[in-house]
CSV table of C-alpha atoms in Angstrom, one decimal:
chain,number,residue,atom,x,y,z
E,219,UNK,CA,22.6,4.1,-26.2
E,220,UNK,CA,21.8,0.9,-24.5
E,221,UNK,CA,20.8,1.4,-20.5
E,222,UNK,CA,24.0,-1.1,-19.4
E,223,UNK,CA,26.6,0.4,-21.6
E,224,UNK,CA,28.8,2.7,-19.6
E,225,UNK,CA,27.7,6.6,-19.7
E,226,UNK,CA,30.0,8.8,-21.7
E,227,UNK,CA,30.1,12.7,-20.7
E,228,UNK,CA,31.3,14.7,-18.2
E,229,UNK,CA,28.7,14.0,-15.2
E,230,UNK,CA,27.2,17.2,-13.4
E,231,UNK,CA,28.6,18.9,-10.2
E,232,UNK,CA,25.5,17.8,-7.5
E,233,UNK,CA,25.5,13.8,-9.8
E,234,UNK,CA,27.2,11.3,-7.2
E,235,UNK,CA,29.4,8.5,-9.1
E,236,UNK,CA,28.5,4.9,-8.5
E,237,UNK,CA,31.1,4.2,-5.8
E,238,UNK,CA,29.4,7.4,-3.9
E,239,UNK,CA,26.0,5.8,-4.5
E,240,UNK,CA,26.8,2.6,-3.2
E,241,UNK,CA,28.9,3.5,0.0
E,242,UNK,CA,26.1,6.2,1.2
E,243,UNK,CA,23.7,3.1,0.4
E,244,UNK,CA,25.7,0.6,2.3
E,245,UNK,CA,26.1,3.2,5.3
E,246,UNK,CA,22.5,3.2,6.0
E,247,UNK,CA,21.3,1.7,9.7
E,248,UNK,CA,18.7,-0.9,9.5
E,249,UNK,CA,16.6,-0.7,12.2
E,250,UNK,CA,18.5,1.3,14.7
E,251,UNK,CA,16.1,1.3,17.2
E,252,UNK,CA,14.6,-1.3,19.9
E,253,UNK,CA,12.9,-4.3,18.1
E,254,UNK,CA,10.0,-5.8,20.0
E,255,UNK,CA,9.5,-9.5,20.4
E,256,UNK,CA,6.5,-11.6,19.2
E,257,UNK,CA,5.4,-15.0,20.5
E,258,UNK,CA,3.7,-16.1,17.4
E,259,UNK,CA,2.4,-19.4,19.7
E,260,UNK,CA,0.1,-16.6,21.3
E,261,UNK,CA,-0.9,-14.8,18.1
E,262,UNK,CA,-5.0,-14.8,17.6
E,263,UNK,CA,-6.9,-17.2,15.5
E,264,UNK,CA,-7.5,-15.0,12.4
E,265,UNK,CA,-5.3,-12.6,11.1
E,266,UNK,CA,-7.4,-9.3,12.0
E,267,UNK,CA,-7.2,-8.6,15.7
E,268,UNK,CA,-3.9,-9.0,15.1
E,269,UNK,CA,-3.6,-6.2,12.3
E,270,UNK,CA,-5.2,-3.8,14.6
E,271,UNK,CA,-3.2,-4.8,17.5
E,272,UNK,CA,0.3,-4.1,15.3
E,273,UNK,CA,-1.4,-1.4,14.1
E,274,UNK,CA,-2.5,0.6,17.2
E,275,UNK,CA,1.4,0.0,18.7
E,276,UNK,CA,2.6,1.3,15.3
E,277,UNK,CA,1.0,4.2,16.0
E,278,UNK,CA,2.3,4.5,19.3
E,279,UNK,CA,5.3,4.2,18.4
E,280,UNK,CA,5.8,7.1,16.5
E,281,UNK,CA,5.5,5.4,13.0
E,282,UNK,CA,5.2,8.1,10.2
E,283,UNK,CA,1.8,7.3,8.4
E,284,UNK,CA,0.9,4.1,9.5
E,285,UNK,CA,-2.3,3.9,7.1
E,286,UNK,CA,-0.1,4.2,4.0
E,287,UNK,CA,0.5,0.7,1.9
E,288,UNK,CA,1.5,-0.8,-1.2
E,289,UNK,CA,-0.9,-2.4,-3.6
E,290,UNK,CA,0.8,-4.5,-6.1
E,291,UNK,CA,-1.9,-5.6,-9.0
E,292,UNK,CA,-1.2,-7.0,-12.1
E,293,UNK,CA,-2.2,-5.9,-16.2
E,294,UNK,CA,-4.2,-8.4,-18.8
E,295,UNK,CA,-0.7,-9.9,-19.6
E,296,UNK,CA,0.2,-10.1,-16.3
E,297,UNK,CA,2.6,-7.3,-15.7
E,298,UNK,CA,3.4,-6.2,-12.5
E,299,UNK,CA,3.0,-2.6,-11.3
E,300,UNK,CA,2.7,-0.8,-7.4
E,301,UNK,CA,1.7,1.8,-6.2
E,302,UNK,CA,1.2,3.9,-2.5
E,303,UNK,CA,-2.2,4.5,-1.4
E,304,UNK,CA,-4.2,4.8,2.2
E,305,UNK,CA,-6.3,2.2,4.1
E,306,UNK,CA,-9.7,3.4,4.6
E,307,UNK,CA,-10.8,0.1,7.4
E,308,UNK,CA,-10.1,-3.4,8.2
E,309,UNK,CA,-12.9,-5.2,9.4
E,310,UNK,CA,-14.1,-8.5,9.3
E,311,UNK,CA,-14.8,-8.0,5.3
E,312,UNK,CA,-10.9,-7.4,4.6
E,313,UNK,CA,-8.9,-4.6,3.9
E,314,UNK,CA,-10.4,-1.6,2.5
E,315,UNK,CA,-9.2,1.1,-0.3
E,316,UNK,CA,-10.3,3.3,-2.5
E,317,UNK,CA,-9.7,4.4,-6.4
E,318,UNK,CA,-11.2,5.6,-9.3
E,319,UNK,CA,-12.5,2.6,-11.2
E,320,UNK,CA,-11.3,4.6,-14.5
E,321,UNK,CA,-7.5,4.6,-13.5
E,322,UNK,CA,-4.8,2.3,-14.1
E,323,UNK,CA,-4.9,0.4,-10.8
E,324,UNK,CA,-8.8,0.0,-11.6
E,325,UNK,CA,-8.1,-1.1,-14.7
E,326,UNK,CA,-5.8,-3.9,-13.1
E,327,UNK,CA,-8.7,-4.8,-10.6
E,328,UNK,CA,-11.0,-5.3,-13.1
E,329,UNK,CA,-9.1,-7.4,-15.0
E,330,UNK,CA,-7.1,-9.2,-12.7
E,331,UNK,CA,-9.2,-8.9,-9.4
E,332,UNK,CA,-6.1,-10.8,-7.3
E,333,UNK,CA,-4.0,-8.2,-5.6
E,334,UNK,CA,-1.8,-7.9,-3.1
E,335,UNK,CA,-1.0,-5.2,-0.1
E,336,UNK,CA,1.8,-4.3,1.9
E,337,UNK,CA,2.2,-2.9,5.1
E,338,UNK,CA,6.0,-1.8,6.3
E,339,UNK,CA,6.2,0.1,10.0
E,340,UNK,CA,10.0,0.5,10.1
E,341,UNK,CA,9.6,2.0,13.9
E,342,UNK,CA,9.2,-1.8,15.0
E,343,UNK,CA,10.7,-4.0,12.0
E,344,UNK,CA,7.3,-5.1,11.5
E,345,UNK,CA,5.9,-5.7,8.1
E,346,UNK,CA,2.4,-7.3,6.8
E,347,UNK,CA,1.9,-8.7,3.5
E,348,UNK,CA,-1.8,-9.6,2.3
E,349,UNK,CA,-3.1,-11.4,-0.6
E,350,UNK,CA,-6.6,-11.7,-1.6
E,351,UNK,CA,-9.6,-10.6,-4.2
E,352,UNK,CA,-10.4,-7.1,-4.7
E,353,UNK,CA,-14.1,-6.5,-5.0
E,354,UNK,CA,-15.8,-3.3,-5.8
E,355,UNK,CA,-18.5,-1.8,-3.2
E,356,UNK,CA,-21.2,-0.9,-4.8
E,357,UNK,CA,-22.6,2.8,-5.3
E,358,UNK,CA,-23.9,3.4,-2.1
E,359,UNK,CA,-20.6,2.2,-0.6
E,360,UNK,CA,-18.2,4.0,-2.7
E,361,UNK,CA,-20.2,7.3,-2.0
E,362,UNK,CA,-20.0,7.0,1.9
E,363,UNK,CA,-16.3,6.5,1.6
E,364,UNK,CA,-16.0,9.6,-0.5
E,365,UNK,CA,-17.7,11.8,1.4
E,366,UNK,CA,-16.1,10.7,4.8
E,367,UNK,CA,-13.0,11.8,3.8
E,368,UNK,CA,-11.5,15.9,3.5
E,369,UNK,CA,-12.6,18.5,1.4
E,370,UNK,CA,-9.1,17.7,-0.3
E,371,UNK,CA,-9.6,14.1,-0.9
E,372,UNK,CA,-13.5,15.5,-2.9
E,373,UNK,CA,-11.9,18.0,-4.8
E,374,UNK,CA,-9.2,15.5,-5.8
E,375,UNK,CA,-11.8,12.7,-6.7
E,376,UNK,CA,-13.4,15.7,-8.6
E,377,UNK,CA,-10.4,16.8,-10.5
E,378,UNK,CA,-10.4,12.9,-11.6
E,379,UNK,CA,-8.4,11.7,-15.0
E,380,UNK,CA,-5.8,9.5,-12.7
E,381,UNK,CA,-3.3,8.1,-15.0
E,382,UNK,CA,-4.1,10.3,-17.8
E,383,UNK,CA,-0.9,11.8,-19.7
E,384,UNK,CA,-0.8,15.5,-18.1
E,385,UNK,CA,-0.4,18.3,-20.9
E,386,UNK,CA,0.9,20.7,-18.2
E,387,UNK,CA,1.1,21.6,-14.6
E,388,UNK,CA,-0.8,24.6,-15.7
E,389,UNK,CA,-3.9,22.2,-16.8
E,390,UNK,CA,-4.0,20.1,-13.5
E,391,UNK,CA,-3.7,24.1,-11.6
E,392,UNK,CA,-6.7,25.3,-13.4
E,393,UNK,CA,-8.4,21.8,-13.2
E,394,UNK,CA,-7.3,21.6,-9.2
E,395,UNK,CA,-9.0,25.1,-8.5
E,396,UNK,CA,-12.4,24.3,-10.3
E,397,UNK,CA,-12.9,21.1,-8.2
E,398,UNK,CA,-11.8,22.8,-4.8
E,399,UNK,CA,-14.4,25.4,-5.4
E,400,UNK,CA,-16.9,22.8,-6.2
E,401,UNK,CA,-16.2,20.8,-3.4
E,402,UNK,CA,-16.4,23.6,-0.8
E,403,UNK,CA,-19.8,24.9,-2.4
E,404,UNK,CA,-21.3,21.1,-2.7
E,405,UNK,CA,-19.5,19.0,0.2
E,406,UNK,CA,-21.6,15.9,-1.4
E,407,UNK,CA,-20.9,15.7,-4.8
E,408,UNK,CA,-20.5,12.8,-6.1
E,409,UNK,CA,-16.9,11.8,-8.4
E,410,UNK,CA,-18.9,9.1,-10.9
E,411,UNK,CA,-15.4,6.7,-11.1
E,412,UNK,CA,-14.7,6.9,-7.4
E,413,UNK,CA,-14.9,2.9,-6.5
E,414,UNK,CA,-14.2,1.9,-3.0
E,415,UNK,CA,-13.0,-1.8,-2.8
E,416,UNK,CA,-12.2,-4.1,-0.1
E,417,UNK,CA,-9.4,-7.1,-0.2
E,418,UNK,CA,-11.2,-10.2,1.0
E,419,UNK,CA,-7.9,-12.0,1.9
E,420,UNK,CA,-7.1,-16.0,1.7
E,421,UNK,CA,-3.3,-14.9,3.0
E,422,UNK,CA,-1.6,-13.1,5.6
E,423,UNK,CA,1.6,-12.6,7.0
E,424,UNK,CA,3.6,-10.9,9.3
E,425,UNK,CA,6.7,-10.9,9.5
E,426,UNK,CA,8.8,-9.1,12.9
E,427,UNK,CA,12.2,-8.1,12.5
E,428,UNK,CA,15.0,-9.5,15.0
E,429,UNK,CA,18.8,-8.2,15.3
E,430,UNK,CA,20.3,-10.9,15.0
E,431,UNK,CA,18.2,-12.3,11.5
E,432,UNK,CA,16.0,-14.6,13.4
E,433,UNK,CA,13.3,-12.9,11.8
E,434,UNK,CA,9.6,-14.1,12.8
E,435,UNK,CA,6.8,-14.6,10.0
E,436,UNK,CA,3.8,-15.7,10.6
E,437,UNK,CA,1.6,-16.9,7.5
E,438,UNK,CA,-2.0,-17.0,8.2
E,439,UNK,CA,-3.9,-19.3,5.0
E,440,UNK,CA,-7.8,-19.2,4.8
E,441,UNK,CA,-9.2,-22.5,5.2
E,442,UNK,CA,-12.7,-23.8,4.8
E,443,UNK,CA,-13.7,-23.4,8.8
E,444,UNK,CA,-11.2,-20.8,9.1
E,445,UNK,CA,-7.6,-20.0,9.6
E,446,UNK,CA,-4.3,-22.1,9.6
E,447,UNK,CA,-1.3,-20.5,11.4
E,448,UNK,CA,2.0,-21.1,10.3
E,449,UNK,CA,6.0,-20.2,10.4
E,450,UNK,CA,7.8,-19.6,7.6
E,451,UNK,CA,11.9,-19.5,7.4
E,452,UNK,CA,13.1,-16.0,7.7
């Protein structure tokens, strides 16, 4: 059956119809809350100071999970693919992640290092996109950033295999409990794919939501002797 071709069968008792769908869709607020302004003419030089500043009110303002992102990266032929993942710093090296190198979003980096990150703090109608290079830390790096993180986070670097097909959710059970032990007994083991990478970035942007559409984005672009600020059209 082709995916456009209208679906034959009775449909289930808890499957909405399409009408439902798109009516409960329509029906929801966009941001129904207070939207703060932003002079961009007083925004910072560089793009960075500003992050944290957006980030620190995000925070304040009740935003669930601030540190959590998009990273869009791209296969050999150039397909597309994103996924969710945390910040681990922003400093004056660029936006930092982790991954294992072995996965499919390490794959991506290695052969397409250009990626691209996306910030979204509905709380305030902000957003932040960033585009840049991914570059691997090295050893020493990647190990710091393992072991600064939760017992959780080691025994889930531990478990390892990202983007492997899964035989079973008995497998990953049995897998999950060997690598919790192990990282409660040795809190400095070491997960040989764990890669931590940072996003030197030649573009940023934020963007700040208004009520009435007068949306404000502000595009930073890396020059040679630094920054260039500029508006873009909502």
């Amino acid at each position: 059956m082709n995916e456009h071709e209208p679906r034959s069968g009775p449909r289930t008792e808890n499957e909405p119809d399409q009408e439902t769908f798109r009516a409960l869709l329509r029906a929801q607020p966009v941001w129904d809350t207070e939207l703060p302004a932003f002079d961009a003419a007083a925004a910072p030089a560089a793009p960075l100071p500003l992050f944290h500043r957006w980030f620190a009110e995000a925070v304040a303002a009740g935003q669930p999970e601030p540190h959590t992102m998009t990273l869009a990266t791209a296969d050999e032929q150039g397909g597309p693919d994103v996924r969710i993942l945390m910040l681990h710093d922003a400093d004056e090296h660029g936006w930092h992640f982790a991954s294992h190198a072995t996965s499919r979003k390490g794959r991506h980096l290695a052969a397409r290092p250009r990626a691209a990150l996306g910030f979204y703090w509905a709380a305030q109608g902000r957003a932040v996109r960033i585009r840049g290079e991914a570059v691997p830390r090295g050893p020493r790096e990647s190990s710091a950033d393992l072991h600064a993180r939760s017992t959780g986070a080691l025994a889930s670097a531990l478990v390892g295999r990202q983007s492997e097909v899964l035989a079973s959710r008995e497998e990953l059970a049995r897998a999950s409990r060997a690598a919790w032990e192990r990282a409660e007994r040795e809190p400095t083991a070491e997960a040989a794919s764990w890669t931590a990478y940072v996003l030197v970035p030649y573009e940023v942007e934020f963007f700040q939501g208004d009520a009435r559409r007068q949306h404000v984005r502000l595009r930073y672009r890396r020059e040679r002797d630094g920054w260039a600020k500029e508006l873009l059209w909502p």
